[in-house]
Short mmCIF file of C-alpha atoms in Angstrom, two decimals:
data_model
loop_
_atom_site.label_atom_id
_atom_site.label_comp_id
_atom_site.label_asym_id
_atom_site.label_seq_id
_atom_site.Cartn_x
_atom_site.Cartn_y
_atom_site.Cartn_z
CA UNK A 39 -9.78 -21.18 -29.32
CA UNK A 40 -9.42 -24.84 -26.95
CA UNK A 41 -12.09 -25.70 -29.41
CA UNK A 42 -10.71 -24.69 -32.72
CA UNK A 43 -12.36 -22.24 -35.24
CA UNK A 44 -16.34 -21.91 -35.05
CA UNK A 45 -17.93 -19.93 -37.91
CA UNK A 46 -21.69 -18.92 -37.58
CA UNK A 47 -23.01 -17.42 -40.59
CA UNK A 48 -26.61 -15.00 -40.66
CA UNK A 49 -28.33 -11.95 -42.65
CA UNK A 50 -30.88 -9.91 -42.02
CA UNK A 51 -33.06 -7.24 -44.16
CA UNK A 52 -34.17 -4.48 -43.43
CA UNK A 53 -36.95 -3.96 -46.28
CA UNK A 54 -38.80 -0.68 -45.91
CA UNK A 55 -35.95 2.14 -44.50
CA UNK A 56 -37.07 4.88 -42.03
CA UNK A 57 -36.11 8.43 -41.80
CA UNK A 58 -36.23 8.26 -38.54
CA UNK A 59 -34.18 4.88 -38.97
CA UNK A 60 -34.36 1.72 -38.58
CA UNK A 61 -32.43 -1.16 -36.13
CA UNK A 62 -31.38 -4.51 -36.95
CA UNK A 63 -29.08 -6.56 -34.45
CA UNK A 64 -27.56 -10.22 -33.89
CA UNK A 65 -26.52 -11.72 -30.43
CA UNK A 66 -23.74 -14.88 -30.20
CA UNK A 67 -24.00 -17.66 -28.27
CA UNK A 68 -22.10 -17.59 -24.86
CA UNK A 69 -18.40 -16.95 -25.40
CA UNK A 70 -16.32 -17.65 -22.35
CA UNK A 71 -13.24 -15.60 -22.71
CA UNK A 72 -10.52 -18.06 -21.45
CA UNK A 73 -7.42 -16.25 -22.90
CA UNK A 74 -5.99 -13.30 -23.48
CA UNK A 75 -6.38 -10.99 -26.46
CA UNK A 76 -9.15 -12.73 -27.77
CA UNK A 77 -10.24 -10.69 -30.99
CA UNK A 78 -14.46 -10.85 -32.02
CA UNK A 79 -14.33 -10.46 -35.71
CA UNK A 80 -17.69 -9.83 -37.25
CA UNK A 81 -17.07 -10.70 -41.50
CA UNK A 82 -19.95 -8.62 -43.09
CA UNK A 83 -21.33 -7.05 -46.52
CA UNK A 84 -23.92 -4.56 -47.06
CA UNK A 85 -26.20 -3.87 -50.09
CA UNK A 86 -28.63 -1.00 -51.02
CA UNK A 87 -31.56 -1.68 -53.32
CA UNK A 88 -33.22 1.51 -55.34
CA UNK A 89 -35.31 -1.26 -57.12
CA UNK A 90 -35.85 -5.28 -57.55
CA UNK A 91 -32.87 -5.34 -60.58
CA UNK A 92 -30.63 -3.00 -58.50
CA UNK A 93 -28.36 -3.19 -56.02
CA UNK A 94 -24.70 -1.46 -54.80
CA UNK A 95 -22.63 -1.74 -51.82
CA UNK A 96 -23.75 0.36 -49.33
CA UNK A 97 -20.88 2.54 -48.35
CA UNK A 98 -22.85 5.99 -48.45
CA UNK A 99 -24.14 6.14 -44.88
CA UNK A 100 -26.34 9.03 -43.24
CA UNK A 101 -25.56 11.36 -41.03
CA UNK A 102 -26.88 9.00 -37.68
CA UNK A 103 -26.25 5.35 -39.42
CA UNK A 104 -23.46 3.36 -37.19
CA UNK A 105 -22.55 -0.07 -36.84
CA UNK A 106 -21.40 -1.59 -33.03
CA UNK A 107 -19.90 -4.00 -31.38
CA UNK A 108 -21.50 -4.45 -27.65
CA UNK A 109 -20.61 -6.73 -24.95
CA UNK A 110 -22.67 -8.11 -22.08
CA UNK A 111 -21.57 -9.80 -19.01
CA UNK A 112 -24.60 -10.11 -17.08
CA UNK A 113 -26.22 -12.11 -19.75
CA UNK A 114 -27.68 -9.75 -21.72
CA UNK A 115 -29.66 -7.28 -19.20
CA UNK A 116 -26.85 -4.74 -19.81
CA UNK A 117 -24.77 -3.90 -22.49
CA UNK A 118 -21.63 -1.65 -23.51
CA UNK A 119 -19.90 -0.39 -26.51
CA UNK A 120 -16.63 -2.13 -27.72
CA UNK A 121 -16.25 -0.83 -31.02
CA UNK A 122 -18.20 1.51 -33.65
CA UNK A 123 -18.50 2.42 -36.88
CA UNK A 124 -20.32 6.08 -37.96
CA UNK A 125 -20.21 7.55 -41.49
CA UNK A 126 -16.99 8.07 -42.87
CA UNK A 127 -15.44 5.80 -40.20
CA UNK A 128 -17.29 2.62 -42.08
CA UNK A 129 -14.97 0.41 -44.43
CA UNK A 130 -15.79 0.96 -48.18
CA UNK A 131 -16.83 -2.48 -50.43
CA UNK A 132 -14.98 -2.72 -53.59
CA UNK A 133 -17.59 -4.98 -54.81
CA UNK A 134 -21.17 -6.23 -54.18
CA UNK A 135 -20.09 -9.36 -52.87
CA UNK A 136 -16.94 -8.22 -50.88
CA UNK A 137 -16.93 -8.40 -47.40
CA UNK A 138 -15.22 -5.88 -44.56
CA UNK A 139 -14.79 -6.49 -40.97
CA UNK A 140 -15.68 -5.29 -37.61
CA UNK A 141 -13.60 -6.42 -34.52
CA UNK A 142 -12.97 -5.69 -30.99
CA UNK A 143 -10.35 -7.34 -28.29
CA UNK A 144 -12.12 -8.78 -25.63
CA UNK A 145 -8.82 -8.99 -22.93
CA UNK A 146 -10.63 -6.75 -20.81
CA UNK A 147 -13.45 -9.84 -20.24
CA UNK A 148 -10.26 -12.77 -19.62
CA UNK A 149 -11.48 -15.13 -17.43
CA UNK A 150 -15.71 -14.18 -18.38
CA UNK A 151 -18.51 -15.40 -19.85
CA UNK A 152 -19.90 -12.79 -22.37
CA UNK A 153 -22.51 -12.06 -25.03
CA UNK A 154 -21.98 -10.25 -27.69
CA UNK A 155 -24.51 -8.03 -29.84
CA UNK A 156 -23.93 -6.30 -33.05
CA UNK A 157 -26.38 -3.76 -33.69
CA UNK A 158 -27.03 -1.86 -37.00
CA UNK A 159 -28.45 1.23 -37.24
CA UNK A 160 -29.90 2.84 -41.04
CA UNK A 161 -31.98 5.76 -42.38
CA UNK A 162 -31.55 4.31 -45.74
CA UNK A 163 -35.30 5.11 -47.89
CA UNK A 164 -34.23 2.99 -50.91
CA UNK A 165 -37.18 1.91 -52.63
CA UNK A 166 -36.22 -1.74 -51.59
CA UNK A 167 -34.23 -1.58 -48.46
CA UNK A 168 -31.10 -2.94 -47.36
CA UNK A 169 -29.58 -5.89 -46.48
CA UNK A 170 -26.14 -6.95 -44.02
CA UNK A 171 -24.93 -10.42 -44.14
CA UNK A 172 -23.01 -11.53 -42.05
CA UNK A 173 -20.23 -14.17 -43.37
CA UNK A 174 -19.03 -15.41 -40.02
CA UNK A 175 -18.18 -14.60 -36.88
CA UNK A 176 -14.41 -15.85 -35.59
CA UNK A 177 -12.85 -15.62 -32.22
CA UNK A 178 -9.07 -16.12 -32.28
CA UNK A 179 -6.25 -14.82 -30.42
CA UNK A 180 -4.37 -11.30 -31.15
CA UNK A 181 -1.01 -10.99 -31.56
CA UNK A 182 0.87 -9.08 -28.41
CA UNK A 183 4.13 -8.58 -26.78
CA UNK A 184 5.07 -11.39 -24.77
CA UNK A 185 4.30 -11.49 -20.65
CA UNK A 186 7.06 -12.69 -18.37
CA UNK A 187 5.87 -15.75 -16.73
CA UNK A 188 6.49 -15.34 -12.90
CA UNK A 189 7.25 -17.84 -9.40
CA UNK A 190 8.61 -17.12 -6.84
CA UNK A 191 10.58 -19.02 -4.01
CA UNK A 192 13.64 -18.92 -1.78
CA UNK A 193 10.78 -17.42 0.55
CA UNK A 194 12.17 -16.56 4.24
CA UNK A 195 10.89 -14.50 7.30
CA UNK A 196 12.24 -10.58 5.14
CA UNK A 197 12.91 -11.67 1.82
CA UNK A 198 11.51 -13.70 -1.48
CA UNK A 199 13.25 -14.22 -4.83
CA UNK A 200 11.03 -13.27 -8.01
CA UNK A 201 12.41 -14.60 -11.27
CA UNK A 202 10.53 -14.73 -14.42
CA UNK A 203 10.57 -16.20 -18.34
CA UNK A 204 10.53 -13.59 -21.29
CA UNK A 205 11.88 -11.90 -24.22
CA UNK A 206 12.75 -8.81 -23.08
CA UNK A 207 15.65 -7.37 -21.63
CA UNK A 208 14.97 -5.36 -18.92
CA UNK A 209 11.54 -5.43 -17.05
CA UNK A 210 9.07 -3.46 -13.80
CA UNK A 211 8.36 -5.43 -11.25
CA UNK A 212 5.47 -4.50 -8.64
CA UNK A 213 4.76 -5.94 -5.27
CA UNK A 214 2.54 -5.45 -2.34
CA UNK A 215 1.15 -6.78 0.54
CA UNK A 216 -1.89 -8.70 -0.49
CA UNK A 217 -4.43 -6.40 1.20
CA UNK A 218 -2.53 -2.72 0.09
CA UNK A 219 -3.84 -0.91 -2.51
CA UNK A 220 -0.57 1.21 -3.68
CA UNK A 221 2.43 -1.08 -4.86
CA UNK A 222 5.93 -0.52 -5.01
CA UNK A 223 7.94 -0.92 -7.94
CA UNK A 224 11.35 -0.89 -9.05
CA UNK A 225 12.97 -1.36 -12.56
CA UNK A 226 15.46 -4.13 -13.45
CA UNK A 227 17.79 -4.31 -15.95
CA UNK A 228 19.26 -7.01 -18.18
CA UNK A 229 17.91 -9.39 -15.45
CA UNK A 230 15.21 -12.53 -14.92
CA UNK A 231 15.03 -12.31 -11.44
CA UNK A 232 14.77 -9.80 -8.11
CA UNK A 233 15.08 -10.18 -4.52
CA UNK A 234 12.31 -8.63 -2.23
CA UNK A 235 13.93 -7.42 0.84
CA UNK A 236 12.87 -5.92 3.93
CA UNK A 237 9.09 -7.72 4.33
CA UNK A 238 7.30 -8.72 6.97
CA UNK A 239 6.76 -12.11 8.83
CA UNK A 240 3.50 -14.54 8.39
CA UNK A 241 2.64 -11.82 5.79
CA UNK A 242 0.30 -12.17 2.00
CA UNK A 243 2.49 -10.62 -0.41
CA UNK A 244 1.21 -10.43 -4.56
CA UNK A 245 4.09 -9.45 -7.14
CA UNK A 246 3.80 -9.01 -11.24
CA UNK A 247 5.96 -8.14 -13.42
CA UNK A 248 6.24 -6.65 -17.21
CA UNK A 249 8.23 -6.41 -19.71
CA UNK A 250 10.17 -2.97 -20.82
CA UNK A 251 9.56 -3.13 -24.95
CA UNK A 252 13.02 -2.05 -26.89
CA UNK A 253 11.84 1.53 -27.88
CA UNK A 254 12.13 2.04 -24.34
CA UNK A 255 8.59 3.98 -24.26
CA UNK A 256 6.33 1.09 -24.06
CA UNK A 257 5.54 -2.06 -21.93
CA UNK A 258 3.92 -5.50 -22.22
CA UNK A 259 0.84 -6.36 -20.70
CA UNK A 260 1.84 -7.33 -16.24
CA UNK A 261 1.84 -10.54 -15.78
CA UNK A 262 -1.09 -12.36 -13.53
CA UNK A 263 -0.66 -11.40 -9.58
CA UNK A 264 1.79 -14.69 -7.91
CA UNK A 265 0.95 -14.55 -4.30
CA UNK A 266 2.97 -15.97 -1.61
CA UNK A 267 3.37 -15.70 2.48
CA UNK A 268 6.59 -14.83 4.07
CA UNK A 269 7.99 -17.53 6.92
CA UNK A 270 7.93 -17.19 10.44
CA UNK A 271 11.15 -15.55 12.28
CA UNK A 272 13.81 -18.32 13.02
CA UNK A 273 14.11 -18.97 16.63
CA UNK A 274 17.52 -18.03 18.43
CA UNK A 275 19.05 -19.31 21.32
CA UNK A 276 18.36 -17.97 24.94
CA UNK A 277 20.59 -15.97 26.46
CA UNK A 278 22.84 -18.06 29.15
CA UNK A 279 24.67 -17.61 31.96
CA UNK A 280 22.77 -15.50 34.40
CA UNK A 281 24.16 -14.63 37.80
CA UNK A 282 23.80 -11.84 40.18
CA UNK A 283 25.85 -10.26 42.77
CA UNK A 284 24.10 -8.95 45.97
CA UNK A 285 27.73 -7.85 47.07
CA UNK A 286 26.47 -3.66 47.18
CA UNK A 287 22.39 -4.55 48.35
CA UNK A 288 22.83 -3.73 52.09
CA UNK A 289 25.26 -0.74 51.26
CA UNK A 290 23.59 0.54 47.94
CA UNK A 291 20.11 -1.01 47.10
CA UNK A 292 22.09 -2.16 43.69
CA UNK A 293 22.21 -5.93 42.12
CA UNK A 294 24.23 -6.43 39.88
CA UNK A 295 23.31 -8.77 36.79
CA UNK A 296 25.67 -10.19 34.28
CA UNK A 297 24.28 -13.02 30.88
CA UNK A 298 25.54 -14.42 27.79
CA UNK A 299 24.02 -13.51 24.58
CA UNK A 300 23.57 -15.92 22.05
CA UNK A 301 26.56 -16.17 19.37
CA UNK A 302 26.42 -12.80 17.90
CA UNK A 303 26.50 -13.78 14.15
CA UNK A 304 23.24 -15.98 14.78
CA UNK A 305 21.55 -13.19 16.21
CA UNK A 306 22.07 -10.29 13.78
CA UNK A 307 21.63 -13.02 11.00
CA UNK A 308 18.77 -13.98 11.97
CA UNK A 309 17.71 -9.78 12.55
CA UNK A 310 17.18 -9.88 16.54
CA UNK A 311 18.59 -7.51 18.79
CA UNK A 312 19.94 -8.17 22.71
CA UNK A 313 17.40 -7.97 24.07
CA UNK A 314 14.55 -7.46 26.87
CA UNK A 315 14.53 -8.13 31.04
CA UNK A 316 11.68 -8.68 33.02
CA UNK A 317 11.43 -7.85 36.52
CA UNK A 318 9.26 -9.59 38.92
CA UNK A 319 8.78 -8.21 41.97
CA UNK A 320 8.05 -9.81 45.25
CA UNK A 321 5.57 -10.51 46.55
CA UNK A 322 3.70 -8.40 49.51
CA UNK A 323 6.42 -9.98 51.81
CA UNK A 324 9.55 -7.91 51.99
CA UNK A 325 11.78 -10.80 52.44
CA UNK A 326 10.93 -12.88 48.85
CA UNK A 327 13.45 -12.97 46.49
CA UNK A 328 13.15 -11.27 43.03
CA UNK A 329 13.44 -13.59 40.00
CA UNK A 330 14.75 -12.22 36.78
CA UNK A 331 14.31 -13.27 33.36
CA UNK A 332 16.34 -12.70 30.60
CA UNK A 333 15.17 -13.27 26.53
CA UNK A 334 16.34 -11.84 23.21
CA UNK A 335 13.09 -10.40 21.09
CA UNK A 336 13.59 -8.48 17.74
CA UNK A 337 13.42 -5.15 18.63
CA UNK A 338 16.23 -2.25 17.67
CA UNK A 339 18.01 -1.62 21.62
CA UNK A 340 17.36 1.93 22.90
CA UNK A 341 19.29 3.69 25.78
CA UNK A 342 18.22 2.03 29.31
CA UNK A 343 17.25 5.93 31.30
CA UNK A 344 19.13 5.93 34.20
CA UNK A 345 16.35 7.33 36.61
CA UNK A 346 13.04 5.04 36.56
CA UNK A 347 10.73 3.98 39.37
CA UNK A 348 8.65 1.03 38.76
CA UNK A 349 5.44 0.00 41.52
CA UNK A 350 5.14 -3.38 42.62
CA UNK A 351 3.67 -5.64 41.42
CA UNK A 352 3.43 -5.40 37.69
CA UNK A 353 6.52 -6.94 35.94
CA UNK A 354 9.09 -4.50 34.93
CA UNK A 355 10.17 -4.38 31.29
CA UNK A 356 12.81 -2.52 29.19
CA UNK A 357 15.02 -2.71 25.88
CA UNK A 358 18.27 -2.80 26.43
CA UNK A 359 21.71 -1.60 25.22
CA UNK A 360 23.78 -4.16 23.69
CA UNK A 361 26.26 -4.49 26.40
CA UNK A 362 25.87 -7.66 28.64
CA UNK A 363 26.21 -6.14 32.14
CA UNK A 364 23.51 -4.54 34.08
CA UNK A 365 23.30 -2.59 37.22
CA UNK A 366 19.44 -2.32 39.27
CA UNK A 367 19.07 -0.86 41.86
CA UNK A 368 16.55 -1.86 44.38
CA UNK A 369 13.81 -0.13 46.86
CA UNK A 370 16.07 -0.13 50.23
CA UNK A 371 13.14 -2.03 52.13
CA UNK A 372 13.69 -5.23 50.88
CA UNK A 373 15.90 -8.04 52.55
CA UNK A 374 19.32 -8.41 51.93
CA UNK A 375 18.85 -11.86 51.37
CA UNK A 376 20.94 -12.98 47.96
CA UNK A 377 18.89 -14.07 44.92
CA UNK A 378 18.77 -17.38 44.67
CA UNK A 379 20.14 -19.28 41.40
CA UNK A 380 18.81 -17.09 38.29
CA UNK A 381 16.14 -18.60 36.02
CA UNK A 382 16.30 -18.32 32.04
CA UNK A 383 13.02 -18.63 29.69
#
């Protein structure tokens, strides 16, 4: 179609029938299926001679004559059937000279390079044969509900806004993670334009969309796959303020801890949770300080269980409740030397 309208005209004869028939075909040129619902339309006219002053349109077939359509992708070593035509399914000719057609979409092929073969197949035993010419051969573009024409952007870290360009009214939308195989979709009504919720970080996500035709019962073709990635999580401040109070060590075994969350709207905007401690014990020698770390990851806070033991020297780690107060308690064998100033990462 880029190239306008190409016409190719042939015949071919098939001059002494068999009853166990006889095969005539034609293949094109290379056609490179660039858009969709590109329609092969084969213009053709067949003739039946009983003698060299005779001859009729041939619309009385036998049982096993058929006309087809085949298509090629692999240039020609295989082919398969896109359209046929058997007795009784064949188009009548008014006339001698009148011509009927034989067509088949090729939107299954977009974006291929095909051949295409028609093939005819007769057990005519007329005294002088038959004959099929064919007129031309056009390829030109069906007609077909219009596809929504979809981008998306306002991408973040959990969310992505899918709007679109169409005639309908109310559309399906489909997304998936770029390497899923079963997609989730969702219907939307008298609107151009969705927001994805609840995905993933640094994640390949594909989304299409179709349109919902008026009678309610059938759809337009999807749309081609847009893929895009979801953003990194924002960063959020660290948590502040650390201090400790040795007051109950020599008594109890118990240091108390007390921190600053970030601002709490900047934190449950951005979808983290308060938050995670690390532990570090000491080292071998009784009398070396612990150093505690405090840090905000995303992660939902679970209940801190009261009774835990945890063996020196691997780092102890735990989710915590919301609540900015802390109370550890200690192995009674260390010193009761205070903690020095608390450190933040």
């Amino acid at each position: 179609p880029s190239r306008g309208t190409q016409v190719m005209q042939f015949s071919s004869k098939i001059t002494q029938g068999k009853a166990s028939g006889s095969t005539a075909w034609l293949i094109t040129p290379v056609i490179e299926v660039n858009e969709r619902h590109l329609i092969a339309n084969f213009s053709y006219s067949m003739i039946e001679s009983a003698n060299r002053f005779t001859s009729n349109p041939f619309n009385d077939w036998a049982d096993d004559d058929c006309l087809e359509l085949l298509v090629s992708t692999d240039g020609g070593q295989t082919w398969e059937s896109l359209t046929k035509y058997e007795k009784g399914t064949n188009p009548r000719q008014e006339e001698l000279t009148s011509y009927v057609n034989i067509e088949a979409d090729l939107n299954e092929y977009r974006g291929s390079e095909v051949y295409l073969k028609l093939q005819w197949l007769t057990h005519t035993t007329a005294s002088f044969g038959a004959q099929i010419f064919i007129d031309r051969l056009t390829i030109k573009q069906g007609s077909f509900p219009e596809i929504p024409e979809v981008k998306v952007g306002d991408i973040t870290d959990a969310t992505a806004l899918v709007s679109w360009k169409s005639s309908q009214t109310d559309y399906e939308l489909a997304w998936k993670e770029a390497d899923a195989n079963e997609e989730t979709t969702v219907k939307v009504y008298g609107q151009s334009s969705y927001t994805l919720e609840g995905l993933q970080p640094l994640t390949r996500y594909t989304v299409r969309v179709r349109g919902i035709l008026a009678d309610g019962e059938n759809n337009s073709e999807w749309s081609d796959m847009v893929e895009f990635t979801t953003l990194d999580r924002p960063a959020v401040d660290a948590p502040s303020g650390l201090t400790s109070d040795t007051g109950k060590f020599i008594s109890d075994g118990i240091v108390s801890l007390a921190w600053e969350w970030p601002i709490a709207s900047q934190v449950q905007q951005n979808g983290y949770m308060p938050g995670q401690l690390s532990l570090r014990p000491p080292s071998p020698v009784s009398n070396s300080p612990h150093a505690i770390y405090g840090k905000c990851v995303h992660s939902a806070p679970t209940t801190v269980r009261p009774n835990f033991r945890h063996r020196h020297p691997s780092p102890l780690q735990m989710n915590l409740p919301a609540s900015s107060q802390l109370r550890l308690k200690v192995p009674a064998t260390l010193t009761s030397t205070p903690l020095p100033e608390s450190r933040l990462m």
